[in-house]
Coordinates of C-alpha atoms in Angstrom, one line a residue:
M524 CA -93.1 -17.4 42.5
S525 CA -95.4 -14.7 44.3
I526 CA -94.7 -11.4 44.8
N527 CA -94.9 -11.3 47.8
S528 CA -92.5 -14.3 47.9
V529 CA -90.3 -11.9 45.8
N530 CA -90.7 -9.3 48.0
T531 CA -89.7 -11.5 50.9
L532 CA -86.5 -13.1 49.4
S533 CA -85.1 -9.6 48.4
S534 CA -86.6 -8.2 52.4
L535 CA -83.4 -11.6 54.0
N536 CA -80.8 -11.0 51.1
R537 CA -81.4 -7.1 52.0
A538 CA -80.9 -7.9 56.2
H539 CA -78.3 -10.3 55.6
Q540 CA -75.9 -8.3 53.4
A541 CA -76.5 -5.2 56.2
S542 CA -75.1 -8.4 58.8
S543 CA -72.5 -9.1 57.2
V544 CA -71.0 -5.6 56.0
S545 CA -71.7 -4.7 60.0
M546 CA -70.1 -7.5 60.9
R547 CA -66.9 -6.6 59.2
K548 CA -66.9 -3.4 60.1
L549 CA -67.2 -4.6 64.1
A550 CA -64.0 -7.2 63.2
T551 CA -61.9 -5.1 61.3
G552 CA -62.8 -1.8 64.0
S553 CA -63.1 0.3 60.3
K554 CA -65.7 2.5 58.4
F555 CA -63.2 0.9 55.0
P556 CA -62.5 -2.4 55.7
G557 CA -62.5 -2.7 52.0
A558 CA -62.9 -0.3 48.9
A559 CA -65.7 -1.2 48.1
F560 CA -66.9 0.2 51.6
G561 CA -66.2 3.9 49.9
P562 CA -63.2 3.8 47.3
S563 CA -62.2 7.4 48.0
D564 CA -62.7 7.1 51.5
Y565 CA -60.7 3.6 51.8
A566 CA -57.8 5.9 49.2
I567 CA -57.2 8.5 51.3
I568 CA -57.1 5.9 54.7
Q569 CA -54.4 3.2 53.4
R570 CA -52.4 6.0 52.8
T571 CA -53.0 7.3 56.3
Y572 CA -51.8 4.6 57.1
S573 CA -48.4 4.3 54.9
G574 CA -47.6 7.0 56.6
I575 CA -48.1 5.9 59.8
G576 CA -45.6 3.2 58.7
A577 CA -42.9 5.2 57.2
A578 CA -42.9 7.4 60.1
A579 CA -43.1 4.6 62.6
Q580 CA -40.0 3.3 60.5
A581 CA -37.9 6.2 60.3
N582 CA -38.2 6.8 63.8
N583 CA -36.7 3.3 65.0
N584 CA -33.8 3.8 62.1
T585 CA -33.6 6.9 64.1
Q586 CA -33.4 5.4 67.3
N587 CA -31.3 2.7 65.9
A588 CA -29.0 4.7 64.4
N589 CA -28.6 6.8 67.9
S590 CA -27.7 3.7 69.7
I591 CA -25.0 2.7 67.4
L592 CA -23.6 6.5 67.9
A593 CA -24.2 6.2 71.4
T594 CA -21.8 3.4 71.7
A595 CA -19.1 5.6 69.4
S596 CA -19.7 8.4 71.4
G597 CA -18.2 6.9 74.3
A598 CA -15.1 5.6 72.7
A599 CA -14.3 8.9 71.9
G600 CA -14.8 9.7 74.9
N601 CA -12.5 7.2 76.4
T602 CA -9.9 8.4 74.0
I603 CA -10.0 11.5 74.6
E604 CA -9.3 10.7 78.4
M605 CA -6.6 8.4 77.3
L606 CA -4.8 10.8 75.3
S607 CA -5.7 13.8 77.9
S608 CA -3.1 11.2 80.2
L609 CA -1.0 10.9 77.9
R610 CA -0.6 14.7 77.6
S611 CA 0.3 14.6 81.1
Q612 CA 2.8 12.4 80.9
I613 CA 4.6 13.9 78.1
L614 CA 4.8 17.0 80.3
Q615 CA 6.2 15.3 83.2
A616 CA 8.9 13.5 80.9
A617 CA 9.3 17.6 80.3
N618 CA 10.8 17.9 83.2
G619 CA 14.1 18.6 83.3
T620 CA 14.7 16.9 86.7
N621 CA 13.6 13.4 85.0
G622 CA 16.9 10.8 84.9
S623 CA 17.1 7.8 82.0
S624 CA 15.4 5.7 83.6
D625 CA 12.4 7.7 85.1
L626 CA 12.7 8.3 81.1
A627 CA 12.5 5.0 79.9
T628 CA 9.4 3.9 82.8
L629 CA 7.7 7.2 81.8
Q630 CA 7.9 5.7 77.7
K631 CA 6.2 2.3 79.1
S632 CA 3.7 4.2 79.8
V633 CA 3.1 6.0 76.2
N634 CA 3.5 3.2 74.8
A635 CA 0.6 0.9 77.2
T636 CA -1.3 4.0 76.3
I637 CA -0.9 4.2 73.0
G638 CA -2.1 0.2 72.9
A639 CA -5.0 1.0 75.2
I640 CA -6.0 4.1 72.5
D641 CA -6.1 1.4 69.2
D642 CA -8.1 -1.6 71.8
N643 CA -10.4 1.1 72.4
A644 CA -11.0 1.8 68.7
Y645 CA -11.2 -2.0 67.8
T646 CA -13.5 -2.6 70.4
A647 CA -16.1 -0.6 69.7
T648 CA -18.5 -2.5 67.5
F649 CA -22.5 -2.4 67.2
N650 CA -24.2 -5.1 65.2
G651 CA -21.1 -6.9 64.2
K652 CA -19.1 -3.1 62.6
T653 CA -16.4 -1.7 63.8
L654 CA -17.0 2.2 64.4
L655 CA -14.3 4.2 65.2
D656 CA -11.4 2.5 63.4
G657 CA -11.8 4.0 59.9
S658 CA -13.7 1.4 58.1
Q659 CA -16.9 2.6 58.5
G660 CA -17.0 6.0 57.0
S661 CA -19.8 7.2 58.1
V662 CA -23.0 6.1 59.7
A663 CA -26.6 6.7 57.4
V664 CA -29.6 7.0 58.7
A665 CA -32.9 6.4 56.3
D666 CA -35.4 8.9 56.7
T667 CA -39.0 9.6 54.7
D668 CA -36.7 12.4 53.2
G669 CA -34.2 10.0 52.3
Y670 CA -30.8 9.5 54.3
T671 CA -28.4 11.8 56.4
N672 CA -25.1 10.4 57.0
V673 CA -22.6 10.9 60.3
P674 CA -19.0 10.9 59.0
L675 CA -17.2 8.6 61.8
G676 CA -13.6 8.8 61.9
N677 CA -10.4 6.6 62.5
L678 CA -8.9 6.9 66.4
T679 CA -6.6 3.7 66.1
A680 CA -2.8 4.6 67.1
K681 CA -2.4 4.9 63.6
G682 CA -5.4 6.9 62.2
L683 CA -4.1 9.8 65.6
G684 CA -0.6 9.6 63.8
L685 CA 0.3 7.7 68.1
T686 CA 1.6 4.4 65.2
D687 CA 3.7 4.8 61.6
D688 CA 2.9 1.7 59.4
Q689 CA 4.5 -0.9 60.9
G690 CA 2.6 -0.1 64.9
N691 CA 6.2 2.1 66.5
S692 CA 5.5 4.6 68.6
T693 CA 5.6 8.2 67.0
I694 CA 6.3 9.3 70.4
D695 CA 9.8 9.0 71.9
L696 CA 10.0 10.1 75.4
T697 CA 13.6 8.4 75.9
N698 CA 15.4 11.4 73.4
P699 CA 15.3 14.5 75.3
D700 CA 14.6 16.3 71.9
S701 CA 12.0 14.1 70.5
I702 CA 9.5 15.4 73.6
S703 CA 8.8 18.7 71.7
S704 CA 7.5 16.9 69.1
A705 CA 5.8 15.0 71.0
L706 CA 4.0 16.5 72.4
D707 CA 2.8 18.4 69.0
T708 CA 1.5 14.8 67.8
V709 CA -0.8 14.2 71.0
D710 CA -2.2 17.9 70.6
S711 CA -3.5 16.5 66.8
A712 CA -4.4 14.0 67.8
L713 CA -6.5 15.4 70.8
N714 CA -7.5 17.8 68.6
K715 CA -8.8 15.4 66.2
A716 CA -10.7 12.7 68.6
L717 CA -12.5 16.3 70.0
D718 CA -13.8 17.1 66.5
Q719 CA -15.2 12.9 66.1
A720 CA -16.5 13.5 69.5
T721 CA -18.6 17.0 69.3
T722 CA -19.1 15.7 65.5
I723 CA -20.8 12.5 67.0
G724 CA -22.5 14.4 69.7
A725 CA -24.3 17.4 67.4
A726 CA -25.7 14.4 65.6
Q727 CA -27.1 12.7 68.2
Q728 CA -28.5 16.0 69.2
G729 CA -29.9 16.2 65.9
L730 CA -31.5 12.6 65.9
E731 CA -33.3 13.7 69.1
Y732 CA -35.0 16.5 67.8
K733 CA -35.7 14.1 64.4
S734 CA -37.1 11.4 66.6
A735 CA -39.5 13.9 68.5
N736 CA -40.6 15.1 65.0
Q737 CA -41.1 11.1 63.9
T738 CA -43.4 10.8 67.2
A739 CA -45.4 13.8 66.4
V740 CA -46.2 12.9 63.1
E741 CA -46.8 9.2 63.3
E742 CA -48.9 10.2 66.6
G743 CA -50.7 13.1 64.6
L744 CA -52.1 10.3 61.6
L745 CA -52.9 7.5 63.9
G746 CA -55.0 9.9 64.8
Q747 CA -56.3 11.4 62.1
A748 CA -56.7 7.5 61.3
S749 CA -58.8 7.3 64.6
V750 CA -61.3 10.1 63.7
M751 CA -61.3 8.3 59.4
D752 CA -61.4 5.0 60.2
S753 CA -62.0 3.5 64.0
T754 CA -66.2 2.0 63.5
D755 CA -68.3 3.1 66.4
I756 CA -69.3 0.6 67.5
A757 CA -72.5 1.2 69.7
K758 CA -73.9 2.0 66.0
E759 CA -72.8 -1.0 64.3
V760 CA -73.9 -3.2 67.2
T761 CA -77.5 -1.3 66.8
K762 CA -77.3 -1.8 63.4
L763 CA -76.3 -5.5 63.3
S764 CA -79.0 -6.3 65.7
S765 CA -81.7 -4.3 63.5
S766 CA -80.1 -6.4 60.6
R767 CA -81.4 -9.6 62.5
T768 CA -84.1 -8.7 64.2
L769 CA -85.0 -7.7 59.8
E770 CA -83.7 -11.0 59.0
Q771 CA -85.1 -13.2 61.4
M772 CA -88.4 -11.9 60.5
A773 CA -88.3 -12.7 56.7
L774 CA -86.5 -16.3 57.1
F775 CA -90.1 -16.6 59.5
A776 CA -92.2 -14.7 56.4
T777 CA -90.1 -16.9 53.8
K778 CA -91.2 -20.8 56.0
M779 CA -94.6 -18.8 56.6
Q780 CA -95.5 -18.3 52.7
M781 CA -93.3 -21.4 52.2
Q782 CA -96.0 -23.8 54.1
N783 CA -99.3 -22.2 53.2
R784 CA -97.6 -23.2 49.6
S785 CA -97.6 -27.0 50.6
S786 CA -101.1 -26.3 52.5
V787 CA -102.5 -25.1 48.9
L788 CA -100.5 -27.7 46.7
S789 CA -102.4 -30.4 48.8
L790 CA -105.5 -29.5 49.2
L791 CA -105.1 -29.8 44.9
S792 CA -104.1 -32.6 44.8

Protein backbone atom coordinates (compact mmCIF):
# COMPACT_ATOMS: atom_id res chain seq x y z
CA MET A 1 0.00 0.00 0.00
CA SER A 2 1.38 3.46 -0.96
CA ILE A 3 2.07 6.29 1.48
CA ASN A 4 -0.75 8.29 -0.12
CA SER A 5 -3.17 5.44 0.51
CA VAL A 6 -2.11 5.22 4.15
CA ASN A 7 -2.52 8.96 4.62
CA THR A 8 -5.92 8.87 2.95
CA LEU A 9 -7.17 6.05 5.19
CA SER A 10 -5.78 7.85 8.25
CA SER A 11 -7.65 11.01 7.25
CA LEU A 12 -10.80 8.98 6.71
CA ASN A 13 -10.53 7.41 10.16
CA ARG A 14 -9.92 10.76 11.84
CA ALA A 15 -12.88 12.33 10.06
CA HIS A 16 -15.12 9.40 10.93
CA GLN A 17 -14.05 9.52 14.58
CA ALA A 18 -14.67 13.28 14.74
CA SER A 19 -18.14 12.76 13.25
CA SER A 20 -18.91 10.06 15.81
CA VAL A 21 -17.81 12.32 18.68
CA SER A 22 -19.97 15.22 17.46
CA MET A 23 -22.95 12.91 16.88
CA ARG A 24 -22.73 11.49 20.40
CA LYS A 25 -22.45 14.94 21.97
CA LEU A 26 -25.43 16.16 19.95
CA ALA A 27 -27.48 13.03 20.77
CA THR A 28 -26.81 13.21 24.53
CA GLY A 29 -26.65 17.00 24.86
CA SER A 30 -23.52 16.50 26.94
CA LYS A 31 -19.98 17.74 26.39
CA PHE A 32 -18.75 14.69 28.30
CA PRO A 33 -21.09 11.76 27.55
CA GLY A 34 -18.45 9.33 28.78
CA ALA A 35 -15.22 9.25 30.78
CA ALA A 36 -13.23 9.00 27.54
CA PHE A 37 -14.26 12.56 26.67
CA GLY A 38 -12.48 13.94 29.74
CA PRO A 39 -12.10 11.79 32.89
CA SER A 40 -11.84 14.58 35.47
CA ASP A 41 -14.62 16.68 33.96
CA TYR A 42 -16.80 13.61 33.62
CA ALA A 43 -16.30 12.72 37.31
CA ILE A 44 -17.12 16.26 38.46
CA ILE A 45 -20.25 16.39 36.32
CA GLN A 46 -21.47 12.98 37.50
CA ARG A 47 -21.03 14.06 41.13
CA THR A 48 -23.03 17.19 40.31
CA TYR A 49 -25.83 15.11 38.80
CA SER A 50 -25.76 12.88 41.88
CA GLY A 51 -26.18 15.98 44.06
CA ILE A 52 -29.11 17.11 41.91
CA GLY A 53 -30.81 13.73 42.34
CA ALA A 54 -30.25 13.76 46.11
CA ALA A 55 -31.62 17.30 46.48
CA ALA A 56 -34.66 16.45 44.36
CA GLN A 57 -35.42 13.30 46.38
CA ALA A 58 -34.91 15.10 49.69
CA ASN A 59 -37.31 17.80 48.52
CA ASN A 60 -39.82 15.14 47.52
CA ASN A 61 -39.47 13.52 50.96
CA THR A 62 -40.00 16.89 52.62
CA GLN A 63 -43.14 17.60 50.64
CA ASN A 64 -44.55 14.13 51.34
CA ALA A 65 -43.87 14.59 55.05
CA ASN A 66 -45.59 17.98 54.89
CA SER A 67 -48.63 16.29 53.36
CA ILE A 68 -48.70 13.80 56.25
CA LEU A 69 -48.38 16.60 58.78
CA ALA A 70 -51.14 18.58 57.06
CA THR A 71 -53.48 15.62 57.61
CA ALA A 72 -52.40 15.31 61.25
CA SER A 73 -52.71 19.07 61.72
CA GLY A 74 -56.28 19.10 60.41
CA ALA A 75 -57.25 16.24 62.72
CA ALA A 76 -55.57 17.91 65.71
CA GLY A 77 -57.49 21.11 64.93
CA ASN A 78 -60.76 19.17 64.88
CA THR A 79 -59.91 17.64 68.26
CA ILE A 80 -59.21 21.08 69.72
CA GLU A 81 -62.58 22.35 68.48
CA MET A 82 -64.38 19.38 69.99
CA LEU A 83 -62.54 19.73 73.30
CA SER A 84 -63.50 23.42 73.39
CA SER A 85 -67.12 22.37 72.82
CA LEU A 86 -66.74 19.75 75.56
CA ARG A 87 -65.46 22.39 77.95
CA SER A 88 -68.45 24.58 77.21
CA GLN A 89 -70.79 21.66 77.92
CA ILE A 90 -69.12 21.05 81.29
CA LEU A 91 -69.37 24.73 82.18
CA GLN A 92 -73.05 24.59 81.25
CA ALA A 93 -73.48 21.57 83.50
CA ALA A 94 -71.81 23.45 86.34
CA ASN A 95 -74.65 25.98 86.33
CA GLY A 96 -76.76 25.43 89.44
CA THR A 97 -80.01 25.92 87.54
CA ASN A 98 -79.72 22.47 85.85
CA GLY A 99 -81.97 19.66 87.01
CA SER A 100 -81.14 15.96 86.88
CA SER A 101 -82.78 15.55 83.47
CA ASP A 102 -80.75 18.48 82.12
CA LEU A 103 -77.53 16.93 83.40
CA ALA A 104 -78.47 13.58 81.86
CA THR A 105 -79.01 15.28 78.50
CA LEU A 106 -75.67 17.08 78.77
CA GLN A 107 -74.01 13.78 79.68
CA LYS A 108 -75.29 12.21 76.44
CA SER A 109 -73.92 15.17 74.51
CA VAL A 110 -70.57 14.84 76.28
CA ASN A 111 -70.39 11.11 75.53
CA ALA A 112 -71.17 11.77 71.85
CA THR A 113 -68.43 14.39 71.67
CA ILE A 114 -65.93 12.03 73.29
CA GLY A 115 -66.90 9.37 70.73
CA ALA A 116 -66.37 11.88 67.92
CA ILE A 117 -62.92 12.76 69.31
CA ASP A 118 -62.02 9.07 69.26
CA ASP A 119 -63.31 8.60 65.71
CA ASN A 120 -61.37 11.66 64.58
CA ALA A 121 -58.10 10.26 65.93
CA TYR A 122 -58.59 6.86 64.28
CA THR A 123 -59.65 8.25 60.91
CA ALA A 124 -56.67 10.61 60.61
CA THR A 125 -54.77 8.37 58.19
CA PHE A 126 -52.22 8.84 55.43
CA ASN A 127 -51.14 6.08 53.06
CA GLY A 128 -52.60 3.46 55.38
CA LYS A 129 -50.97 4.88 58.53
CA THR A 130 -53.08 6.07 61.45
CA LEU A 131 -51.38 9.23 62.63
CA LEU A 132 -52.85 10.27 65.97
CA ASP A 133 -53.64 7.01 67.78
CA GLY A 134 -50.17 6.75 69.32
CA SER A 135 -49.04 3.99 66.94
CA GLN A 136 -46.64 6.11 64.86
CA GLY A 137 -44.59 7.90 67.47
CA SER A 138 -43.07 10.18 64.86
CA VAL A 139 -42.70 10.93 61.16
CA ALA A 140 -39.15 10.52 59.86
CA VAL A 141 -38.12 12.91 57.07
CA ALA A 142 -35.03 11.77 55.13
CA ASP A 143 -32.74 14.63 54.09
CA THR A 144 -29.33 14.77 52.42
CA ASP A 145 -27.87 15.33 55.90
CA GLY A 146 -29.80 12.56 57.71
CA TYR A 147 -33.21 12.27 59.34
CA THR A 148 -35.56 14.68 61.07
CA ASN A 149 -38.19 13.15 63.36
CA VAL A 150 -41.50 14.93 63.93
CA PRO A 151 -43.30 13.52 67.01
CA LEU A 152 -46.94 12.44 66.75
CA GLY A 153 -48.85 11.79 69.98
CA ASN A 154 -51.99 9.96 71.03
CA LEU A 155 -55.13 12.07 70.61
CA THR A 156 -57.61 9.24 71.09
CA ALA A 157 -60.16 9.62 73.88
CA LYS A 158 -58.12 7.26 76.04
CA GLY A 159 -54.87 9.01 75.16
CA LEU A 160 -56.41 12.31 76.25
CA GLY A 161 -57.73 10.82 79.49
CA LEU A 162 -61.37 11.15 78.46
CA THR A 163 -62.04 7.40 78.75
CA ASP A 164 -60.64 4.62 80.95
CA ASP A 165 -59.11 1.30 79.88
CA GLN A 166 -62.59 -0.13 79.30
CA GLY A 167 -63.63 2.78 77.10
CA ASN A 168 -65.93 4.31 79.70
CA SER A 169 -66.14 8.10 79.96
CA THR A 170 -64.12 9.64 82.79
CA ILE A 171 -66.40 12.68 82.72
CA ASP A 172 -69.52 12.37 84.88
CA LEU A 173 -71.90 15.32 84.76
CA THR A 174 -74.73 13.54 86.56
CA ASN A 175 -72.86 13.97 89.84
CA PRO A 176 -72.37 17.66 90.73
CA ASP A 177 -69.35 16.79 92.86
CA SER A 178 -67.43 15.42 89.83
CA ILE A 179 -68.04 18.38 87.51
CA SER A 180 -64.98 20.28 88.79
CA SER A 181 -62.67 17.32 88.18
CA ALA A 182 -64.27 16.85 84.74
CA LEU A 183 -63.25 20.39 83.84
CA ASP A 184 -59.67 19.65 84.93
CA THR A 185 -59.68 16.51 82.77
CA VAL A 186 -60.81 18.41 79.68
CA ASP A 187 -58.35 21.25 80.32
CA SER A 188 -55.53 18.71 80.50
CA ALA A 189 -56.73 17.08 77.27
CA LEU A 190 -57.00 20.47 75.59
CA ASN A 191 -53.45 21.38 76.59
CA LYS A 192 -52.19 18.09 75.19
CA ALA A 193 -54.02 18.62 71.88
CA LEU A 194 -52.76 22.20 71.65
CA ASP A 195 -49.20 21.04 72.31
CA GLN A 196 -49.53 18.47 69.50
CA ALA A 197 -51.00 21.05 67.11
CA THR A 198 -48.21 23.58 67.79
CA THR A 199 -45.55 20.87 67.45
CA ILE A 200 -46.96 19.90 64.06
CA GLY A 201 -47.27 23.55 63.02
CA ALA A 202 -43.66 24.30 63.93
CA ALA A 203 -42.52 21.20 62.03
CA GLN A 204 -44.54 22.23 58.97
CA GLN A 205 -42.97 25.69 59.04
CA GLY A 206 -39.51 24.13 59.27
CA LEU A 207 -40.27 21.76 56.38
CA GLU A 208 -41.41 24.66 54.22
CA TYR A 209 -38.09 26.43 54.79
CA LYS A 210 -36.23 23.18 54.16
CA SER A 211 -38.13 22.59 50.91
CA ALA A 212 -37.28 26.11 49.75
CA ASN A 213 -33.59 25.51 50.52
CA GLN A 214 -33.61 22.15 48.76
CA THR A 215 -35.23 23.73 45.71
CA ALA A 216 -32.54 26.44 45.69
CA VAL A 217 -29.79 23.81 45.97
CA GLU A 218 -31.28 21.77 43.14
CA GLU A 219 -31.64 24.84 40.90
CA GLY A 220 -28.06 25.90 41.66
CA LEU A 221 -26.68 22.47 40.81
CA LEU A 222 -28.77 22.33 37.63
CA GLY A 223 -27.33 25.69 36.58
CA GLN A 224 -23.81 24.48 37.34
CA ALA A 225 -24.36 21.27 35.36
CA SER A 226 -25.79 23.23 32.44
CA VAL A 227 -22.74 25.48 32.27
CA MET A 228 -20.29 22.60 32.64
CA ASP A 229 -21.95 19.92 30.55
CA SER A 230 -24.40 21.33 28.01
CA THR A 231 -23.28 20.83 24.43
CA ASP A 232 -22.77 23.92 22.28
CA ILE A 233 -25.19 22.82 19.57
CA ALA A 234 -24.06 25.34 16.92
CA LYS A 235 -20.40 24.51 17.50
CA GLU A 236 -20.93 20.74 17.33
CA VAL A 237 -23.14 21.02 14.22
CA THR A 238 -20.37 23.00 12.53
CA LYS A 239 -17.81 20.38 13.60
CA LEU A 240 -20.05 17.59 12.34
CA SER A 241 -20.54 19.29 9.00
CA SER A 242 -16.80 19.82 8.64
CA SER A 243 -16.02 16.23 9.66
CA ARG A 244 -18.53 14.84 7.19
CA THR A 245 -17.07 16.99 4.43
CA LEU A 246 -13.58 15.71 5.22
CA GLU A 247 -14.97 12.19 5.42
CA GLN A 248 -16.53 12.50 1.98
CA MET A 249 -13.30 13.93 0.55
CA ALA A 250 -11.28 11.08 2.04
CA LEU A 251 -13.74 8.54 0.66
CA PHE A 252 -13.53 10.16 -2.77
CA ALA A 253 -9.71 10.11 -2.63
CA THR A 254 -9.77 6.45 -1.58
CA LYS A 255 -12.11 5.64 -4.44
CA MET A 256 -9.88 7.46 -6.94
CA GLN A 257 -6.78 5.69 -5.66
CA MET A 258 -8.49 2.35 -5.99
CA GLN A 259 -9.54 3.18 -9.55
CA ASN A 260 -6.02 4.31 -10.45
CA ARG A 261 -4.56 1.14 -8.94
CA SER A 262 -7.04 -0.93 -10.90
CA SER A 263 -6.01 0.86 -14.10
CA VAL A 264 -2.33 0.27 -13.42
CA LEU A 265 -2.90 -3.40 -12.68
CA SER A 266 -4.92 -3.68 -15.88
CA LEU A 267 -2.08 -2.21 -17.92
CA LEU A 268 0.48 -4.47 -16.27
CA SER A 269 -1.60 -7.53 -17.00
